[in-house]
């Protein structure tokens, strides 16, 4: 089992979900987050005061799936989230040592 964690732009959620659904991947968790990376933020003026905005709105998508589906999931996320601009996001893939389905008690190693 693998855990995919993707940080993407909020406006890319619908295309990413559609691409994942097209690959038969339906289970995911989505969280609103703030963060900074290479994009580094920007400055804006609010009521005459210059404010530095270095924590930008992003979404964190978490998907736990079998090894066979990892490449399909990565392809779908990249397809849905890529705009070609800085700040498109990043994807991490981690090993899951053990998973347990709460309803049935089913375990996988």
PDB file of C-alpha atoms in Angstrom:
ATOM      1  CA  UNK A   1       0.000   0.000   0.000  1.00  0.00           C
ATOM      2  CA  UNK A   2       1.085   3.570  -0.723  1.00  0.00           C
ATOM      3  CA  UNK A   3       0.011   6.981   0.528  1.00  0.00           C
ATOM      4  CA  UNK A   4      -0.030   9.787  -2.017  1.00  0.00           C
ATOM      5  CA  UNK A   5       0.016  13.324  -0.615  1.00  0.00           C
ATOM      6  CA  UNK A   6      -0.479  16.096  -3.170  1.00  0.00           C
ATOM      7  CA  UNK A   7      -0.420  19.842  -2.581  1.00  0.00           C
ATOM      8  CA  UNK A   8      -2.292  21.653  -5.364  1.00  0.00           C
ATOM      9  CA  UNK A   9      -3.938  24.973  -6.225  1.00  0.00           C
ATOM     10  CA  UNK A  10      -7.552  25.184  -4.954  1.00  0.00           C
ATOM     11  CA  UNK A  11      -8.891  25.938  -8.435  1.00  0.00           C
ATOM     12  CA  UNK A  12      -7.413  22.663  -9.715  1.00  0.00           C
ATOM     13  CA  UNK A  13      -9.457  20.403  -7.428  1.00  0.00           C
ATOM     14  CA  UNK A  14     -12.260  19.704  -9.907  1.00  0.00           C
ATOM     15  CA  UNK A  15      -9.941  18.753 -12.805  1.00  0.00           C
ATOM     16  CA  UNK A  16      -7.855  16.557 -10.472  1.00  0.00           C
ATOM     17  CA  UNK A  17     -10.963  14.787  -9.118  1.00  0.00           C
ATOM     18  CA  UNK A  18     -12.307  14.228 -12.633  1.00  0.00           C
ATOM     19  CA  UNK A  19      -8.967  12.778 -13.782  1.00  0.00           C
ATOM     20  CA  UNK A  20      -8.810  10.487 -10.731  1.00  0.00           C
ATOM     21  CA  UNK A  21     -12.423   9.348 -11.228  1.00  0.00           C
ATOM     22  CA  UNK A  22     -11.646   8.569 -14.887  1.00  0.00           C
ATOM     23  CA  UNK A  23      -8.874   6.231 -13.646  1.00  0.00           C
ATOM     24  CA  UNK A  24     -11.246   4.519 -11.177  1.00  0.00           C
ATOM     25  CA  UNK A  25      -9.791   6.184  -8.069  1.00  0.00           C
ATOM     26  CA  UNK A  26     -12.592   7.490  -5.843  1.00  0.00           C
ATOM     27  CA  UNK A  27     -11.256   7.450  -2.262  1.00  0.00           C
ATOM     28  CA  UNK A  28      -9.463  10.590  -1.105  1.00  0.00           C
ATOM     29  CA  UNK A  29      -9.302  13.160   1.673  1.00  0.00           C
ATOM     30  CA  UNK A  30      -9.049  16.872   0.884  1.00  0.00           C
ATOM     31  CA  UNK A  31      -7.923  19.536   3.368  1.00  0.00           C
ATOM     32  CA  UNK A  32      -7.664  23.324   3.009  1.00  0.00           C
ATOM     33  CA  UNK A  33      -4.185  24.463   4.044  1.00  0.00           C
ATOM     34  CA  UNK A  34      -1.863  27.468   3.962  1.00  0.00           C
ATOM     35  CA  UNK A  35       1.735  27.092   2.929  1.00  0.00           C
ATOM     36  CA  UNK A  36       4.745  28.482   1.159  1.00  0.00           C
ATOM     37  CA  UNK A  37       7.193  26.948  -1.236  1.00  0.00           C
ATOM     38  CA  UNK A  38       9.163  28.181  -4.206  1.00  0.00           C
ATOM     39  CA  UNK A  39       6.282  30.482  -5.103  1.00  0.00           C
ATOM     40  CA  UNK A  40       7.268  32.555  -2.035  1.00  0.00           C
ATOM     41  CA  UNK A  41       4.138  34.737  -1.900  1.00  0.00           C
ATOM     42  CA  UNK A  42       3.497  38.359  -2.849  1.00  0.00           C
ATOM     43  CA  UNK A  43       2.859  41.820  -1.405  1.00  0.00           C
ATOM     44  CA  UNK A  44      -0.370  43.810  -1.586  1.00  0.00           C
ATOM     45  CA  UNK A  45      -1.656  47.092  -0.244  1.00  0.00           C
ATOM     46  CA  UNK A  46      -4.658  47.017   2.095  1.00  0.00           C
ATOM     47  CA  UNK A  47      -6.009  50.348   3.360  1.00  0.00           C
ATOM     48  CA  UNK A  48      -2.706  52.013   2.608  1.00  0.00           C
ATOM     49  CA  UNK A  49      -0.630  49.408   4.446  1.00  0.00           C
ATOM     50  CA  UNK A  50       1.714  47.139   2.489  1.00  0.00           C
ATOM     51  CA  UNK A  51       1.163  43.548   3.564  1.00  0.00           C
ATOM     52  CA  UNK A  52       3.359  40.597   2.750  1.00  0.00           C
ATOM     53  CA  UNK A  53       1.401  37.451   1.932  1.00  0.00           C
ATOM     54  CA  UNK A  54       3.759  34.493   2.108  1.00  0.00           C
ATOM     55  CA  UNK A  55       1.328  31.764   3.160  1.00  0.00           C
ATOM     56  CA  UNK A  56      -0.819  30.915   0.161  1.00  0.00           C
ATOM     57  CA  UNK A  57      -4.043  28.894   0.000  1.00  0.00           C
ATOM     58  CA  UNK A  58      -3.500  25.340  -1.188  1.00  0.00           C
ATOM     59  CA  UNK A  59      -5.289  21.993  -0.959  1.00  0.00           C
ATOM     60  CA  UNK A  60      -3.801  18.798   0.455  1.00  0.00           C
ATOM     61  CA  UNK A  61      -5.115  15.615  -1.124  1.00  0.00           C
ATOM     62  CA  UNK A  62      -4.383  12.279   0.540  1.00  0.00           C
ATOM     63  CA  UNK A  63      -4.999   8.992  -1.239  1.00  0.00           C
ATOM     64  CA  UNK A  64      -4.232   5.540   0.130  1.00  0.00           C
ATOM     65  CA  UNK A  65      -4.110   2.890  -2.579  1.00  0.00           C
ATOM     66  CA  UNK A  66      -2.477  -0.283  -3.818  1.00  0.00           C
ATOM     67  CA  UNK A  67       0.859  -0.205  -5.612  1.00  0.00           C
ATOM     68  CA  UNK A  68      -0.709  -1.072  -8.950  1.00  0.00           C
ATOM     69  CA  UNK A  69      -2.706   2.174  -8.998  1.00  0.00           C
ATOM     70  CA  UNK A  70       0.080   4.571  -7.963  1.00  0.00           C
ATOM     71  CA  UNK A  71       1.255   5.435 -11.489  1.00  0.00           C
ATOM     72  CA  UNK A  72      -2.327   6.033 -12.663  1.00  0.00           C
ATOM     73  CA  UNK A  73      -2.999   8.317  -9.677  1.00  0.00           C
ATOM     74  CA  UNK A  74       0.207  10.309 -10.237  1.00  0.00           C
ATOM     75  CA  UNK A  75      -0.616  10.730 -13.917  1.00  0.00           C
ATOM     76  CA  UNK A  76      -4.154  11.909 -13.089  1.00  0.00           C
ATOM     77  CA  UNK A  77      -3.005  14.422 -10.461  1.00  0.00           C
ATOM     78  CA  UNK A  78      -0.341  15.843 -12.767  1.00  0.00           C
ATOM     79  CA  UNK A  79      -2.837  16.080 -15.634  1.00  0.00           C
ATOM     80  CA  UNK A  80      -5.453  17.890 -13.533  1.00  0.00           C
ATOM     81  CA  UNK A  81      -3.152  20.197 -11.554  1.00  0.00           C
ATOM     82  CA  UNK A  82      -0.520  21.297 -14.062  1.00  0.00           C
ATOM     83  CA  UNK A  83      -0.875  24.878 -15.301  1.00  0.00           C
ATOM     84  CA  UNK A  84       2.781  25.385 -16.190  1.00  0.00           C
ATOM     85  CA  UNK A  85       3.139  28.201 -13.669  1.00  0.00           C
ATOM     86  CA  UNK A  86       5.161  28.290 -10.475  1.00  0.00           C
ATOM     87  CA  UNK A  87       3.066  27.120  -7.523  1.00  0.00           C
ATOM     88  CA  UNK A  88       1.363  24.190  -9.270  1.00  0.00           C
ATOM     89  CA  UNK A  89       2.230  21.992  -6.294  1.00  0.00           C
ATOM     90  CA  UNK A  90       4.081  18.858  -5.340  1.00  0.00           C
ATOM     91  CA  UNK A  91       3.294  15.151  -4.903  1.00  0.00           C
ATOM     92  CA  UNK A  92       4.793  12.818  -2.291  1.00  0.00           C
ATOM     93  CA  UNK A  93       4.511   9.017  -2.320  1.00  0.00           C
ATOM     94  CA  UNK A  94       5.060   7.139   0.937  1.00  0.00           C
ATOM     95  CA  UNK A  95       4.967   3.483   1.926  1.00  0.00           C
ATOM     96  CA  UNK A  96       2.215   2.357   4.275  1.00  0.00           C
ATOM     97  CA  UNK A  97       3.365  -0.413   6.554  1.00  0.00           C
ATOM     98  CA  UNK A  98      -0.072  -1.506   7.716  1.00  0.00           C
ATOM     99  CA  UNK A  99      -3.652  -0.451   7.057  1.00  0.00           C
ATOM    100  CA  UNK A 100      -6.839  -1.488   8.866  1.00  0.00           C
ATOM    101  CA  UNK A 101     -10.399  -1.028   7.589  1.00  0.00           C
ATOM    102  CA  UNK A 102     -12.388  -0.015  10.655  1.00  0.00           C
ATOM    103  CA  UNK A 103     -15.761  -1.411   9.539  1.00  0.00           C
ATOM    104  CA  UNK A 104     -14.554  -4.928   8.715  1.00  0.00           C
ATOM    105  CA  UNK A 105     -11.260  -5.200  10.571  1.00  0.00           C
ATOM    106  CA  UNK A 106      -9.600  -6.171   7.282  1.00  0.00           C
ATOM    107  CA  UNK A 107      -5.831  -5.589   7.401  1.00  0.00           C
ATOM    108  CA  UNK A 108      -3.238  -5.272   4.691  1.00  0.00           C
ATOM    109  CA  UNK A 109       0.507  -5.223   5.115  1.00  0.00           C
TER     110      UNK A 109
END
